[in-house]
Short mmCIF file of C-alpha atoms and ligand atoms in Angstrom, two decimals:
data_model
loop_
_atom_site.label_atom_id
_atom_site.label_comp_id
_atom_site.label_asym_id
_atom_site.label_seq_id
_atom_site.Cartn_x
_atom_site.Cartn_y
_atom_site.Cartn_z
CA MET Y 167 0.00 0.00 0.00
CA ALA Y 168 1.05 3.56 -0.59
CA LYS Y 169 3.18 5.35 1.99
CA VAL Y 170 1.64 8.59 3.17
CA ILE Y 171 2.97 11.20 5.55
CA ILE Y 172 0.75 13.69 7.30
CA ILE Y 173 2.23 16.98 8.42
CA GLU Y 174 -0.27 18.52 10.81
CA ASP Y 175 0.14 20.18 14.21
CA ASP Y 176 -3.41 19.58 15.43
CA VAL Y 177 -3.22 16.39 17.51
CA GLU Y 178 -6.84 15.48 16.98
CA ILE Y 179 -6.87 15.95 13.21
CA ARG Y 180 -3.54 14.18 12.90
CA ARG Y 181 -4.82 11.18 14.86
CA LEU Y 182 -8.12 10.99 12.96
CA VAL Y 183 -6.48 11.20 9.56
CA ALA Y 184 -3.63 8.82 10.43
CA GLU Y 185 -5.99 6.23 11.88
CA GLY Y 186 -8.53 6.66 9.11
CA LEU Y 187 -5.97 6.15 6.36
CA ALA Y 188 -4.27 3.28 8.21
CA ASP Y 189 -7.70 1.59 8.43
CA LYS Y 190 -7.93 1.84 4.67
CA GLY Y 191 -4.59 0.07 4.36
CA TYR Y 192 -2.19 2.99 3.88
CA ASP Y 193 1.23 2.98 5.48
CA VAL Y 194 1.00 6.22 7.47
CA ASP Y 195 3.56 8.32 9.33
CA SER Y 196 2.84 11.72 10.80
CA ALA Y 197 4.77 14.80 11.80
CA ALA Y 198 3.66 17.66 14.06
CA SER Y 199 5.88 20.39 12.61
CA ALA Y 200 7.31 21.52 9.29
CA MET Y 201 10.87 20.60 10.20
CA GLU Y 202 9.90 17.18 11.46
CA GLY Y 203 7.88 16.70 8.28
CA LEU Y 204 10.80 17.67 6.08
CA GLU Y 205 13.10 15.20 7.82
CA MET Y 206 10.43 12.52 7.51
CA LEU Y 207 10.04 13.24 3.82
CA VAL Y 208 13.72 12.54 3.29
CA SER Y 209 13.89 9.45 5.51
CA VAL Y 210 10.52 7.81 4.77
CA ARG Y 211 10.25 8.68 1.06
CA PRO Y 212 6.45 8.74 0.99
CA GLU Y 213 4.36 8.44 -2.14
CA VAL Y 214 1.97 11.16 -1.00
CA VAL Y 215 2.23 14.03 1.49
CA VAL Y 216 -0.79 15.57 3.21
CA LEU Y 217 0.26 19.03 4.33
CA ASP Y 218 -1.50 21.36 6.76
CA LEU Y 219 -0.87 24.99 5.89
CA GLY Y 220 -0.99 26.42 9.40
CA LEU Y 221 2.08 24.94 11.09
CA PRO Y 222 3.78 26.33 14.21
CA ASP Y 223 7.35 26.59 12.93
CA LEU Y 224 6.93 27.45 9.27
CA ASP Y 225 4.16 28.53 6.96
CA GLY Y 226 2.88 25.57 4.94
CA GLY Y 227 3.49 27.49 1.73
CA GLU Y 228 7.16 27.98 2.67
CA LEU Y 229 7.42 24.30 3.50
CA LEU Y 230 5.85 23.40 0.17
CA ARG Y 231 8.53 25.40 -1.63
CA MET Y 232 11.23 23.57 0.30
CA VAL Y 233 9.61 20.22 -0.47
CA ARG Y 234 9.48 21.09 -4.16
CA SER Y 235 13.16 21.99 -4.23
CA ILE Y 236 14.05 18.43 -3.25
CA SER Y 237 11.17 16.18 -4.32
CA ASP Y 238 8.32 15.80 -6.79
CA VAL Y 239 6.22 13.71 -4.38
CA PRO Y 240 2.50 14.50 -4.76
CA VAL Y 241 1.35 16.96 -2.09
CA ILE Y 242 -2.25 17.43 -1.01
CA VAL Y 243 -2.70 20.61 0.97
CA ALA Y 244 -5.19 20.59 3.82
CA THR Y 245 -6.34 24.12 4.34
CA ALA Y 246 -8.72 26.02 6.54
CA ARG Y 247 -8.20 28.98 4.23
CA ASP Y 248 -10.93 28.30 1.75
CA ASP Y 249 -10.53 31.57 -0.12
CA GLU Y 250 -9.64 31.07 -3.72
CA ASP Y 251 -6.44 33.14 -3.67
CA SER Y 252 -4.63 31.02 -1.12
CA VAL Y 253 -5.66 27.81 -2.87
CA VAL Y 254 -4.42 29.14 -6.20
CA ALA Y 255 -1.17 30.25 -4.55
CA MET Y 256 -0.63 26.74 -3.19
CA LEU Y 257 -1.27 25.13 -6.55
CA ASP Y 258 1.16 27.64 -8.07
CA VAL Y 259 3.97 26.63 -5.71
CA GLY Y 260 3.44 22.97 -6.50
CA ALA Y 261 0.54 21.47 -4.57
CA ASP Y 262 -1.16 18.69 -6.54
CA ASP Y 263 -4.55 19.03 -4.90
CA TYR Y 264 -6.19 20.41 -1.79
CA VAL Y 265 -8.90 19.66 0.73
CA VAL Y 266 -10.68 22.31 2.76
CA LYS Y 267 -11.13 21.73 6.49
CA PRO Y 268 -13.18 20.19 7.87
CA PHE Y 269 -12.82 17.25 5.48
CA SER Y 270 -13.66 13.58 5.85
CA VAL Y 271 -11.10 10.81 5.61
CA ALA Y 272 -13.15 9.38 2.73
CA GLN Y 273 -12.77 12.65 0.81
CA LEU Y 274 -9.05 12.82 1.51
CA GLU Y 275 -8.60 9.22 0.49
CA ALA Y 276 -10.37 9.86 -2.81
CA ARG Y 277 -7.92 12.73 -3.47
CA ILE Y 278 -4.97 10.50 -2.57
CA ARG Y 279 -6.15 7.80 -4.96
CA ALA Y 280 -6.59 10.41 -7.70
CA VAL Y 281 -3.06 11.84 -7.35
CA LEU Y 282 -1.54 8.36 -7.23
CA ARG Y 283 -3.42 7.51 -10.41
CA ARG Y 284 -2.22 10.74 -12.02
CA VAL Y 285 1.45 10.12 -11.24
CA GLY Y 286 1.00 6.53 -12.45
CA ARG Y 287 2.57 4.92 -9.43
CA GLU Y 288 2.36 1.48 -11.02
CA GLY Y 289 4.13 2.78 -14.09
CA HIS Y 290 7.30 3.47 -12.09
CA ARG Y 291 7.81 -0.26 -11.63
CA ALA Y 292 8.36 -0.85 -15.33
CA PRO Y 293 12.05 -0.86 -16.36
CA ILE Y 294 13.30 2.51 -17.53
CA GLU Y 295 14.88 2.51 -20.97
CA VAL Y 296 17.02 5.31 -22.38
CA GLY Y 297 18.91 4.46 -25.55
CA GLY Y 298 20.83 1.26 -24.83
CA LEU Y 299 20.40 1.66 -21.07
CA ARG Y 300 17.84 -0.44 -19.29
CA ILE Y 301 17.23 0.04 -15.59
CA ASP Y 302 15.07 -2.43 -13.74
CA THR Y 303 14.20 -0.52 -10.56
CA ALA Y 304 12.40 -3.42 -8.92
CA ALA Y 305 15.29 -5.87 -9.41
CA ARG Y 306 17.90 -3.09 -9.03
CA GLU Y 307 19.69 -4.22 -12.16
CA ALA Y 308 21.00 -2.13 -15.00
CA THR Y 309 22.27 -3.13 -18.41
CA LEU Y 310 23.95 -1.21 -21.20
CA ASP Y 311 23.44 -2.60 -24.69
CA GLY Y 312 22.39 -5.87 -23.06
CA GLU Y 313 25.51 -6.14 -20.89
CA PRO Y 314 25.01 -6.01 -17.10
CA LEU Y 315 26.51 -2.98 -15.37
CA ASP Y 316 28.32 -3.65 -12.11
CA LEU Y 317 27.14 -0.67 -10.06
CA THR Y 318 27.42 0.15 -6.37
CA PRO Y 319 24.10 0.97 -4.64
CA LYS Y 320 24.79 4.73 -4.84
CA GLU Y 321 25.79 4.52 -8.50
CA PHE Y 322 22.59 2.61 -9.20
CA ASP Y 323 20.47 5.20 -7.36
CA LEU Y 324 22.22 8.00 -9.18
CA LEU Y 325 21.71 6.37 -12.58
CA ARG Y 326 18.08 5.62 -11.80
CA LEU Y 327 17.38 9.20 -10.70
CA LEU Y 328 18.93 10.62 -13.86
CA ALA Y 329 17.18 8.04 -16.07
CA GLU Y 330 13.79 8.68 -14.45
CA ARG Y 331 14.28 12.30 -15.46
CA ALA Y 332 16.00 11.68 -18.77
CA GLY Y 333 16.41 14.81 -20.86
CA GLU Y 334 16.06 17.05 -17.81
CA VAL Y 335 18.93 18.78 -16.02
CA VAL Y 336 19.08 17.55 -12.42
CA SER Y 337 20.99 19.77 -9.98
CA LYS Y 338 23.67 18.38 -7.71
CA ARG Y 339 21.64 19.64 -4.77
CA GLU Y 340 18.68 17.51 -5.88
CA ILE Y 341 21.00 14.57 -6.38
CA LEU Y 342 22.34 14.99 -2.83
CA ALA Y 343 18.77 15.12 -1.53
CA GLU Y 344 17.51 12.15 -3.52
CA VAL Y 345 20.48 9.80 -3.52
CA TRP Y 346 22.31 10.80 -0.33
CA ARG Y 347 19.24 12.15 1.47
CA GLU Y 348 21.10 15.29 2.43
CA PRO Y 349 18.87 18.10 1.17
CA TYR Y 350 20.72 20.83 3.03
CA GLY Y 351 24.13 19.34 3.60
CA GLY Y 352 26.59 17.13 1.86
CA SER Y 353 29.23 18.03 -0.65
CA GLU Y 354 28.67 18.43 -4.36
CA ARG Y 355 32.14 16.93 -4.71
CA THR Y 356 30.60 13.60 -3.61
CA VAL Y 357 28.26 13.80 -6.58
CA ASP Y 358 31.12 14.66 -8.94
CA VAL Y 359 33.13 11.66 -7.78
CA HIS Y 360 30.25 9.23 -8.20
CA LEU Y 361 29.42 10.71 -11.57
CA SER Y 362 32.94 10.09 -12.76
CA TRP Y 363 32.79 6.46 -11.58
CA LEU Y 364 29.45 6.04 -13.28
CA ARG Y 365 30.84 7.52 -16.49
CA LYS Y 366 33.71 5.07 -16.41
CA LYS Y 367 31.29 2.15 -16.09
CA LEU Y 368 29.25 3.49 -18.99
CA GLY Y 369 32.45 3.71 -21.02
CA GLU Y 370 32.47 7.47 -21.42
CA THR Y 371 34.21 10.55 -20.05
CA ALA Y 372 33.10 14.08 -19.16
CA GLN Y 373 35.05 15.32 -22.20
CA ARG Y 374 33.42 12.78 -24.51
CA PRO Y 375 29.98 12.21 -23.04
CA ARG Y 376 27.41 9.85 -24.48
CA TYR Y 377 24.71 9.50 -21.83
CA LEU Y 378 25.82 11.79 -19.01
CA HIS Y 379 26.08 15.45 -19.92
CA THR Y 380 27.27 18.07 -17.46
CA VAL Y 381 25.51 21.40 -17.75
CA HIS Y 382 27.98 23.74 -16.10
CA GLY Y 383 26.68 25.64 -13.13
CA VAL Y 384 23.34 23.82 -13.32
CA GLY Y 385 23.74 20.07 -12.99
CA VAL Y 386 23.76 16.97 -15.10
CA LYS Y 387 21.37 15.34 -17.53
CA LEU Y 388 21.08 11.90 -18.98
CA VAL Y 389 20.14 11.58 -22.63
CA ALA Y 390 20.17 8.82 -25.21
CA PRO Y 391 23.23 9.20 -27.45
CA ARG Y 392 22.49 10.21 -31.02
CA1 CA O 575 -2.61 23.64 11.87
#
């Protein structure tokens, strides 16, 4: 079942929603503050986040921006602010959907099912193919032109992240957040080193790239060679 985290400071709402979703078979964790929620997002890697906008330590909108800088996990905003402007503002900064308080667990669950359908959660299990690269995320195996690649776990995670977002420049900061789970720490040098090892295993160099292209000052992107 899908992993959900609930970031909500109201004890009663948090308990009701967590229990209600757990009853429906979801794997639920909850956080009472924005900072706790952010840490949980990185450690738990949920498939959906339910985010209360009125949090004690940080405005939910600020938190949403921080979440979006490190993750594209679907976020459903739970808001007491039912005026249109604030809802539009939340959707603008990357919320996928919203529920207005008071809401029922049934309503929230319907929204969760809808966002999971939209992101095609099942689709992520299919192997990712880019050019001659094939990455089986379920089996954690990768091949290049049919030959198995002998990758370390971090190299595999790095390759998978770049392949999932093939054609898109991924920043080293995002890589640190996704692969090393260090959204606000860690050294970009770590990423550089692993990239160079990965390049070697793919039989290419930074000077003569095929799949892995550095975009200076921005990040790196994986593309199928022409
Ligand atoms: Ca609140």
